[in-house]
Backbone as ProteinMPNN parsed JSONL, in Angstrom:
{"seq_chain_A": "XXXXXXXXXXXXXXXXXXXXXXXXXXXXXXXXXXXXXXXXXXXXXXXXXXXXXXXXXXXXXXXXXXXXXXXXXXXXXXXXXXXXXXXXXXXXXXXXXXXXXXXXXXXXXXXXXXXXXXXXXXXXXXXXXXXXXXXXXXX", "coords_chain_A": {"N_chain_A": [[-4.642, 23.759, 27.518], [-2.135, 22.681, 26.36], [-3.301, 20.329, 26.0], [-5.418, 20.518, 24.099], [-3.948, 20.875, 21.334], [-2.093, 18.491, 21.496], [-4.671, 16.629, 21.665], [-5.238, 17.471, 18.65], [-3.23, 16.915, 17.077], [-3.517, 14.085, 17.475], [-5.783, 13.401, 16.235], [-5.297, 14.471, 13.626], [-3.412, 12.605, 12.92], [-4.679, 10.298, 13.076], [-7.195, 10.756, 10.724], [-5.246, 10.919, 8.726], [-4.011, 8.805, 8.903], [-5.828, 7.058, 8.354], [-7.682, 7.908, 5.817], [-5.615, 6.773, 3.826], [-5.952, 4.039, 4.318], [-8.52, 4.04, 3.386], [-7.99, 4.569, 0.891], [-5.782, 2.584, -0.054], [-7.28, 0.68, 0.769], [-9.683, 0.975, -1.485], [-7.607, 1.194, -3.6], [-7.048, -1.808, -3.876], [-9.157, -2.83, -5.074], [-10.197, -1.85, -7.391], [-7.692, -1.293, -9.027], [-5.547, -2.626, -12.09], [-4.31, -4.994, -12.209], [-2.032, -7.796, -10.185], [0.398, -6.26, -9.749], [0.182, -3.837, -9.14], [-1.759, -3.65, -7.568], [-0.462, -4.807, -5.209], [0.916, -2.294, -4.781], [-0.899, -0.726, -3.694], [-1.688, -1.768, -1.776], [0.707, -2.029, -0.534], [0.868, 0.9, 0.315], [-1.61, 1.061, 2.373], [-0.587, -0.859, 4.527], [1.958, 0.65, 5.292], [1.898, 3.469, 5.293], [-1.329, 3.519, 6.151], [-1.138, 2.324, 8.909], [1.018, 2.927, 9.785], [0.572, 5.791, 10.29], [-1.493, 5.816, 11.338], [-0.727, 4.232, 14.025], [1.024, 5.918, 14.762], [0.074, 8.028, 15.688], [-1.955, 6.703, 17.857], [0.594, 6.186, 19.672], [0.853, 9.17, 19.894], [-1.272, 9.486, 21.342], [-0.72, 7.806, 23.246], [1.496, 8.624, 24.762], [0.667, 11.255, 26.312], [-0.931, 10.209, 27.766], [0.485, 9.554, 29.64], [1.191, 6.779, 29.802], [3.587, 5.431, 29.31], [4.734, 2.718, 28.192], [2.859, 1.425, 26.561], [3.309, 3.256, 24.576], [5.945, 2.378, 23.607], [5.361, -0.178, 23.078], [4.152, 0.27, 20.573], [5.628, 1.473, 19.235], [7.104, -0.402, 18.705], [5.943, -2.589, 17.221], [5.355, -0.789, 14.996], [7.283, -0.678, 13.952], [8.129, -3.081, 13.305], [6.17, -3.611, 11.13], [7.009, -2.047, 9.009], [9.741, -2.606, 8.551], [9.193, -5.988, 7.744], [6.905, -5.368, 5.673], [8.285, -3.816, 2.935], [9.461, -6.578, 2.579], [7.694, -8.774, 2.215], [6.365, -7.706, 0.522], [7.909, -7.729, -1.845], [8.778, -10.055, -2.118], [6.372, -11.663, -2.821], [6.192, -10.007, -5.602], [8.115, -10.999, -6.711], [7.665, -13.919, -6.651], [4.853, -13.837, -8.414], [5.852, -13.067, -10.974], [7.884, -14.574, -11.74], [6.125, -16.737, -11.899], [4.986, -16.543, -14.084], [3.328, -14.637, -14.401], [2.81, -11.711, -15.689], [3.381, -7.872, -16.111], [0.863, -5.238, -16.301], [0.43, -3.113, -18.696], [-0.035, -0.144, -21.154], [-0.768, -0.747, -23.819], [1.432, -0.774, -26.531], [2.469, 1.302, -25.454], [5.104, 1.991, -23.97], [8.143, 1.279, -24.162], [9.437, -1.589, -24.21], [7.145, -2.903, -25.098], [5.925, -5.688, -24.989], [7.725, -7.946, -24.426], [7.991, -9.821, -22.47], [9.026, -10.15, -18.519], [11.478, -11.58, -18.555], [12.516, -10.412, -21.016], [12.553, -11.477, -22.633], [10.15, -12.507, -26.209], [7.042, -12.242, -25.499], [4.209, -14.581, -26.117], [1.112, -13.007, -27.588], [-1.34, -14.43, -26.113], [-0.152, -14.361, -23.589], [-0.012, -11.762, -22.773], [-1.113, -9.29, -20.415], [-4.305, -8.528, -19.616], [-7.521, -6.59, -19.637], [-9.939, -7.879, -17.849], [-13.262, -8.912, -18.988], [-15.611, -6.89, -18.969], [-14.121, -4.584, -17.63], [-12.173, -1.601, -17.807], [-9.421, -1.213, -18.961], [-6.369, 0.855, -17.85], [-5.615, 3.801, -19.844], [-7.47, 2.815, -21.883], [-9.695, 4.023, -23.632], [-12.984, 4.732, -23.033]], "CA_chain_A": [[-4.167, 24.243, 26.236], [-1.216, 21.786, 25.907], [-4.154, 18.8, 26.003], [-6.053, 20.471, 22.946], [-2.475, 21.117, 20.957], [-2.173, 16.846, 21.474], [-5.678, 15.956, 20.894], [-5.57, 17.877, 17.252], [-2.063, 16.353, 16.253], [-3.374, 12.964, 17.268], [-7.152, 13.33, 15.278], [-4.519, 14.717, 12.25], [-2.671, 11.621, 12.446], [-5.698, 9.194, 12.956], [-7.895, 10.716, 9.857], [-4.885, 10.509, 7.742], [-4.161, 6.888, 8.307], [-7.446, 6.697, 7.9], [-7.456, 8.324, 4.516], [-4.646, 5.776, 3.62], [-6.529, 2.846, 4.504], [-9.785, 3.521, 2.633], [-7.351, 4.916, -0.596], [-5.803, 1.658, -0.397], [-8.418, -0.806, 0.03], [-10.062, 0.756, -2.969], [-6.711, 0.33, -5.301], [-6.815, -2.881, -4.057], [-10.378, -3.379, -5.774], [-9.99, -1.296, -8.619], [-6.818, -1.964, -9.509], [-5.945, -3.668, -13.001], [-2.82, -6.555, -11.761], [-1.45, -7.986, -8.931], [1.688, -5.695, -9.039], [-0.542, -2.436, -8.91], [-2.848, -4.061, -6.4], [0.645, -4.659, -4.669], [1.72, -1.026, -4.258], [-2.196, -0.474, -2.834], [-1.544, -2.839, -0.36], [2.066, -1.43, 0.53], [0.616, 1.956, 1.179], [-1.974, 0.912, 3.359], [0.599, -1.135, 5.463], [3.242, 1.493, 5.488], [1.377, 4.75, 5.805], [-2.327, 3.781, 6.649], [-1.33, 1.448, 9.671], [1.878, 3.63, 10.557], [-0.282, 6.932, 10.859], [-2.619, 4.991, 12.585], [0.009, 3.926, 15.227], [1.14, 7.064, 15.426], [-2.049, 8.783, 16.266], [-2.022, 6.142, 19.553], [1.394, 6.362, 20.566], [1.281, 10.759, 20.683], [-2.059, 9.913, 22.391], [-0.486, 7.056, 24.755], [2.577, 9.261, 25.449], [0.18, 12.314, 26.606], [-1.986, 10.043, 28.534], [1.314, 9.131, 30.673], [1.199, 5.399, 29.67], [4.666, 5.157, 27.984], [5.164, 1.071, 28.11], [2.127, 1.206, 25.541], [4.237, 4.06, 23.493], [7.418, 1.492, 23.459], [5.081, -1.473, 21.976], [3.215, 0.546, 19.472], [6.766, 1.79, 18.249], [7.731, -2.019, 18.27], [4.69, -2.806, 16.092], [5.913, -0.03, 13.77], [8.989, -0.997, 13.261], [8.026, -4.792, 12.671], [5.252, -3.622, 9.754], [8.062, -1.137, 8.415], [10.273, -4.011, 8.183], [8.1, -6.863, 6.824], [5.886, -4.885, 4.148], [8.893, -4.481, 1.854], [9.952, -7.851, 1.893], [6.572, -9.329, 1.808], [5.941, -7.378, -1.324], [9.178, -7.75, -2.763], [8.336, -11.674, -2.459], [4.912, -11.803, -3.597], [5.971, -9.758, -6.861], [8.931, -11.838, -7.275], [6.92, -15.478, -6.857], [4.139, -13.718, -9.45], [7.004, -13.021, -11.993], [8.304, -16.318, -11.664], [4.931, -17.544, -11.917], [4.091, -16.015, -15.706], [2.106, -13.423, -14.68], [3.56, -10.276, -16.769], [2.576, -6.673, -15.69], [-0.435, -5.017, -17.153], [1.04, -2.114, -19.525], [-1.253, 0.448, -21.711], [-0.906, -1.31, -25.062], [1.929, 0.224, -27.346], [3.104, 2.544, -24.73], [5.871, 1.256, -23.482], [9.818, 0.987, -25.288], [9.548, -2.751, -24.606], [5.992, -3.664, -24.945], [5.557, -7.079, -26.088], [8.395, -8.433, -23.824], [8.08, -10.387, -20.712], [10.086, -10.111, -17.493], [13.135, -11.594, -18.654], [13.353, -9.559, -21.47], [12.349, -12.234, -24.429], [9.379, -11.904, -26.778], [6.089, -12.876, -25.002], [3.101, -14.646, -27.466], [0.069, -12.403, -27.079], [-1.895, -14.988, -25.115], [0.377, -14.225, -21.979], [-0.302, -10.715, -22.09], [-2.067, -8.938, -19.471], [-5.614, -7.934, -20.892], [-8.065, -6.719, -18.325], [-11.03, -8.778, -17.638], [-14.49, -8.337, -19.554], [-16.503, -5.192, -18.447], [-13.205, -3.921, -17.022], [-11.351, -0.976, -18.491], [-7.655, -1.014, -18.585], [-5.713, 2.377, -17.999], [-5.719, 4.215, -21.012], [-8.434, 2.358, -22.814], [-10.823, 4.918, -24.377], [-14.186, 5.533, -22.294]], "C_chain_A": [[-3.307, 23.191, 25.537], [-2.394, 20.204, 25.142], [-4.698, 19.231, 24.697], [-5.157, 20.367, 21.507], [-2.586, 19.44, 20.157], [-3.413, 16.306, 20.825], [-6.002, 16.328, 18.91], [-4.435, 17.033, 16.753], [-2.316, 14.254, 16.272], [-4.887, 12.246, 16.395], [-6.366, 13.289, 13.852], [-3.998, 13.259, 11.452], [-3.756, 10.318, 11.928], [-6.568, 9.432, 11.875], [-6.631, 10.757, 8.932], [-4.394, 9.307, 7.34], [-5.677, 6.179, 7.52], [-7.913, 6.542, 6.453], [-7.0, 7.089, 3.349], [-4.901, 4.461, 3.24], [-7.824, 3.142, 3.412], [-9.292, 3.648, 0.992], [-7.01, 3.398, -1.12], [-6.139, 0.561, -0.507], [-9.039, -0.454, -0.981], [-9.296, 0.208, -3.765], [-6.645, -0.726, -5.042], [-8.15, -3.707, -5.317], [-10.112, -3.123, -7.149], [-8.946, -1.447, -9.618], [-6.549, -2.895, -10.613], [-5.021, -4.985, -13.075], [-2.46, -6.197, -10.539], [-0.24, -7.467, -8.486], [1.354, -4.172, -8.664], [-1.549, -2.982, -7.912], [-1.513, -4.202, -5.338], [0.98, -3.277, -3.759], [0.515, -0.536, -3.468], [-2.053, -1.053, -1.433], [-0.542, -2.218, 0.527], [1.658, 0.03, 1.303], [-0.635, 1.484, 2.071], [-1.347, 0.146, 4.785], [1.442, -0.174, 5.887], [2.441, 2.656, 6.145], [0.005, 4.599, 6.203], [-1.747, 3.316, 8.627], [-0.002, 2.855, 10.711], [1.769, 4.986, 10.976], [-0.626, 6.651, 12.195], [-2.208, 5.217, 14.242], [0.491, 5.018, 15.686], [0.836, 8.041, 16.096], [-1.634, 7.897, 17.77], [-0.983, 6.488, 20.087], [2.1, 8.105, 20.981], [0.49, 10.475, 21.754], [-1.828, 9.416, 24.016], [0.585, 7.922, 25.766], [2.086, 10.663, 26.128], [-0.475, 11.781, 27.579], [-0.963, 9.132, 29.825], [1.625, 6.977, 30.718], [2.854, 4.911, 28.856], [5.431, 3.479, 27.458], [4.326, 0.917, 26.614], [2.236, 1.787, 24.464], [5.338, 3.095, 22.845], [6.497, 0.556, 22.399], [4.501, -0.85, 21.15], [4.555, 0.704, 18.474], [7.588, 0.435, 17.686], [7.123, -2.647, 17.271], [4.74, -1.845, 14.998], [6.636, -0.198, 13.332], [8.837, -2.441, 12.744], [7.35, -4.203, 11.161], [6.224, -2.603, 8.743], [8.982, -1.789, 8.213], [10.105, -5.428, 7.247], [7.771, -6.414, 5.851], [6.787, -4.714, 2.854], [8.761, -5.828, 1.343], [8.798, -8.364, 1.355], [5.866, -8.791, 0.544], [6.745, -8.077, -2.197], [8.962, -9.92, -3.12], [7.619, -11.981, -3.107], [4.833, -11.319, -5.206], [6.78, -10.746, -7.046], [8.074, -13.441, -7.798], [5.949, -14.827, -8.474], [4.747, -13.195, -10.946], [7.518, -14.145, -12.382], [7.177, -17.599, -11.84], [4.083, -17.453, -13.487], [3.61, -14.929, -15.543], [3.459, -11.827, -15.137], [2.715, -8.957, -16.463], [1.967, -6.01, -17.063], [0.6, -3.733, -17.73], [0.002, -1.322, -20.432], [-0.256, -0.426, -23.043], [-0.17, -0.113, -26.517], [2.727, 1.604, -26.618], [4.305, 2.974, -24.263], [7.589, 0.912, -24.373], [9.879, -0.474, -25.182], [7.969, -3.55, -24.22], [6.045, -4.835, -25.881], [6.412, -8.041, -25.423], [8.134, -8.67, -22.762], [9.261, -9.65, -19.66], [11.562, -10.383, -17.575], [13.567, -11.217, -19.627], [12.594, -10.341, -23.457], [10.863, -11.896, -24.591], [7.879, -12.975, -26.172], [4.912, -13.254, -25.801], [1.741, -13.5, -26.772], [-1.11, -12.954, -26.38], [-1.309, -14.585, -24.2], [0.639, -12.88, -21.819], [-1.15, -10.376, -21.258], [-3.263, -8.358, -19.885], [-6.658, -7.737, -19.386], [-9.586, -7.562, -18.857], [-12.258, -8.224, -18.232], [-15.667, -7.993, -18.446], [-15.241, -4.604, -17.411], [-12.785, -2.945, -18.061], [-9.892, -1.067, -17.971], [-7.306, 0.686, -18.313], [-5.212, 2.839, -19.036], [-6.635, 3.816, -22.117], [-9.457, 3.71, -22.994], [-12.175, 4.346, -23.838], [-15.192, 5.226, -23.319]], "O_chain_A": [[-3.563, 22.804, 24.397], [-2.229, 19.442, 24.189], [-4.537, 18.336, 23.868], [-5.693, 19.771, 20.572], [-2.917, 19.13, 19.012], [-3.405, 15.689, 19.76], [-6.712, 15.681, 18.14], [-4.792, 16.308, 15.825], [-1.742, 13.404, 15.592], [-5.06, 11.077, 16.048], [-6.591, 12.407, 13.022], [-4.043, 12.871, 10.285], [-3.728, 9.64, 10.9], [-7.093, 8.349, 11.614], [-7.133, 10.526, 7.832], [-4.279, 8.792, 6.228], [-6.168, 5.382, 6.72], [-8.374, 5.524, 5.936], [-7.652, 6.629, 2.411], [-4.419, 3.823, 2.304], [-7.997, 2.262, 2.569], [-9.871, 3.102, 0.053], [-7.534, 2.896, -2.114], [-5.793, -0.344, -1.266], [-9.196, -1.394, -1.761], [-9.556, -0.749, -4.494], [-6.055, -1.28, -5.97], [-8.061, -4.687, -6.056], [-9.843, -3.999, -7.971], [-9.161, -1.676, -10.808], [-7.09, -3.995, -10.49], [-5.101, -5.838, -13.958], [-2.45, -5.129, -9.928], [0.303, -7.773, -7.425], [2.108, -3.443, -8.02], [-2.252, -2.041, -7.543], [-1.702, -3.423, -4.403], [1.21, -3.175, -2.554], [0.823, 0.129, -2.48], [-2.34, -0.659, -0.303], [-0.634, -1.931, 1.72], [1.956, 0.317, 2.462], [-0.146, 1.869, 3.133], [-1.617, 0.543, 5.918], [1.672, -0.213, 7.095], [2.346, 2.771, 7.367], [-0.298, 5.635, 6.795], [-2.061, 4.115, 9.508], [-0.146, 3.406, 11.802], [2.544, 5.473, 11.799], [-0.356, 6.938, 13.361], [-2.733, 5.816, 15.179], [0.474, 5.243, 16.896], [1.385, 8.723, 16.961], [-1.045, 8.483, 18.679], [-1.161, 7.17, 21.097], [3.041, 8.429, 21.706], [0.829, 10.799, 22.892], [-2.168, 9.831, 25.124], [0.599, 7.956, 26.996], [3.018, 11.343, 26.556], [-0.788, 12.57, 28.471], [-1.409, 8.342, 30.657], [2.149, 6.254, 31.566], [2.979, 4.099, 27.94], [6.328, 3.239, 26.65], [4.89, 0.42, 25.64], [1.675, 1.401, 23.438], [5.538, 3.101, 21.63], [6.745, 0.493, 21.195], [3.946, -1.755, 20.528], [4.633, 0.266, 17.326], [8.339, 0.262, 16.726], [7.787, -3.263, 16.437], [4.096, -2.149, 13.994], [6.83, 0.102, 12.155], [9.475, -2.835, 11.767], [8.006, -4.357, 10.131], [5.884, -2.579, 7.56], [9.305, -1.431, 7.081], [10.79, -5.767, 6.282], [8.255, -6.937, 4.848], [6.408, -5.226, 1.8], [8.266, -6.243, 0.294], [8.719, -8.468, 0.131], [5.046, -9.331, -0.198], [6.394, -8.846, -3.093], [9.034, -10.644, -4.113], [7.927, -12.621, -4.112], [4.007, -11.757, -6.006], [6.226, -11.66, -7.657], [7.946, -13.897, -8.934], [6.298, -15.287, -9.561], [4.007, -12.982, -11.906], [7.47, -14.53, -13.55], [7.295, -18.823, -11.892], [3.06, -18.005, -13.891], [3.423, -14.173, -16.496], [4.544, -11.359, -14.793], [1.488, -8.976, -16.559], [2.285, -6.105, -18.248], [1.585, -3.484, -17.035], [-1.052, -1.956, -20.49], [0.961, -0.575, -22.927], [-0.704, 0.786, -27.167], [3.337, 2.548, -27.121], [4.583, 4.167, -24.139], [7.657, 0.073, -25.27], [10.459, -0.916, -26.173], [7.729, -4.428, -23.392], [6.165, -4.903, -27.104], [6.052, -9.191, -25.676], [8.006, -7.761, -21.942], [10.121, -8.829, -19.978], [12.513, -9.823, -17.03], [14.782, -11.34, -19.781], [12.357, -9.964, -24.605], [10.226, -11.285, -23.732], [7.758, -14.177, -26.405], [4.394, -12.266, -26.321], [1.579, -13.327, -25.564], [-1.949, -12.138, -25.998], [-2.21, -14.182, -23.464], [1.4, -12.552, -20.909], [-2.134, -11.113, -21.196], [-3.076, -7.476, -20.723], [-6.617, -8.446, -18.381], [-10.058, -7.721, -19.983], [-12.418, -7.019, -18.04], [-16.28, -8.574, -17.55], [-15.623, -4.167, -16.325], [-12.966, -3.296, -19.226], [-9.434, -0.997, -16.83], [-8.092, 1.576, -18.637], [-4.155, 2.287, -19.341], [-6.599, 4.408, -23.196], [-9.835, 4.212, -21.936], [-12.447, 3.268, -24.366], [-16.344, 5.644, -23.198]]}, "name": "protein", "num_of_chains": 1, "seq": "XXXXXXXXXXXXXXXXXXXXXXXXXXXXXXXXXXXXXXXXXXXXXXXXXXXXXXXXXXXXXXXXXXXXXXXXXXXXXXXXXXXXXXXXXXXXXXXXXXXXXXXXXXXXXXXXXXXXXXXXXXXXXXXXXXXXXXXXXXX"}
């Protein structure tokens, strides 16, 4: 009884990392900039991978193995650690790099302004790529 209990809470955990992972490799595709392809990325790190792990270490801690419980929780805690920063870097460098987040056009209390605030020429806006739609573009 106890064993079927375990095996459902650790299927639960493993199809919703699961979930996680295929949600956010799409927004990584679909996605219209590298700071919304960003947050795709963070949830599949954070919650596909840390489901994931979680799923093994109910199943390792049921299957009496608990050394292989300790490193899975060590490997959680590293990618729960890391995935901020490594975002928080990657937007920063692409901020610092020109690239200006994609915005719906007019929507926005400071559309037309870059990152640091001053008035950006409309070449260095974000425009999505031809046969792409942006978010909010009209269908």
């Amino acid at each position: 009884m106890m064993g079927d209990i375990v095996n459902a809470v650790v299927w639960v955990l493993l199809i919703a990392g699961g979930f996680f992972m295929v949600t956010g490799s799409v927004g990584m595709v679909r996605l219209p900039d590298v700071f919304t392809r960003m947050h795709a990325a963070g949830m599949v790190d954070t919650m596909g991978a840390g489901l994931t792990l979680a799923g093994l270490c109910v199943y390792s801690l049921h299957d009496g193995t608990g050394l292989v419980a300790v490193r899975l929780v060590l490997v959680l805690a590293f990618l729960w650690f890391t995935s901020p920063i490594a975002t928080h870097a990657v937007a920063k460098a692409a901020l610092s790099g020109g690239t200006t987040p994609y915005t719906v056009r007019g929507a926005q209390a400071g559309a037309g302004k870059d990152a640091r605030g001053g008035g950006a020429p409309d070449a260095a806006r974000q425009a999505p790529a031809d046969g792409e739609r942006g978010v909010g573009d009209p269908s």
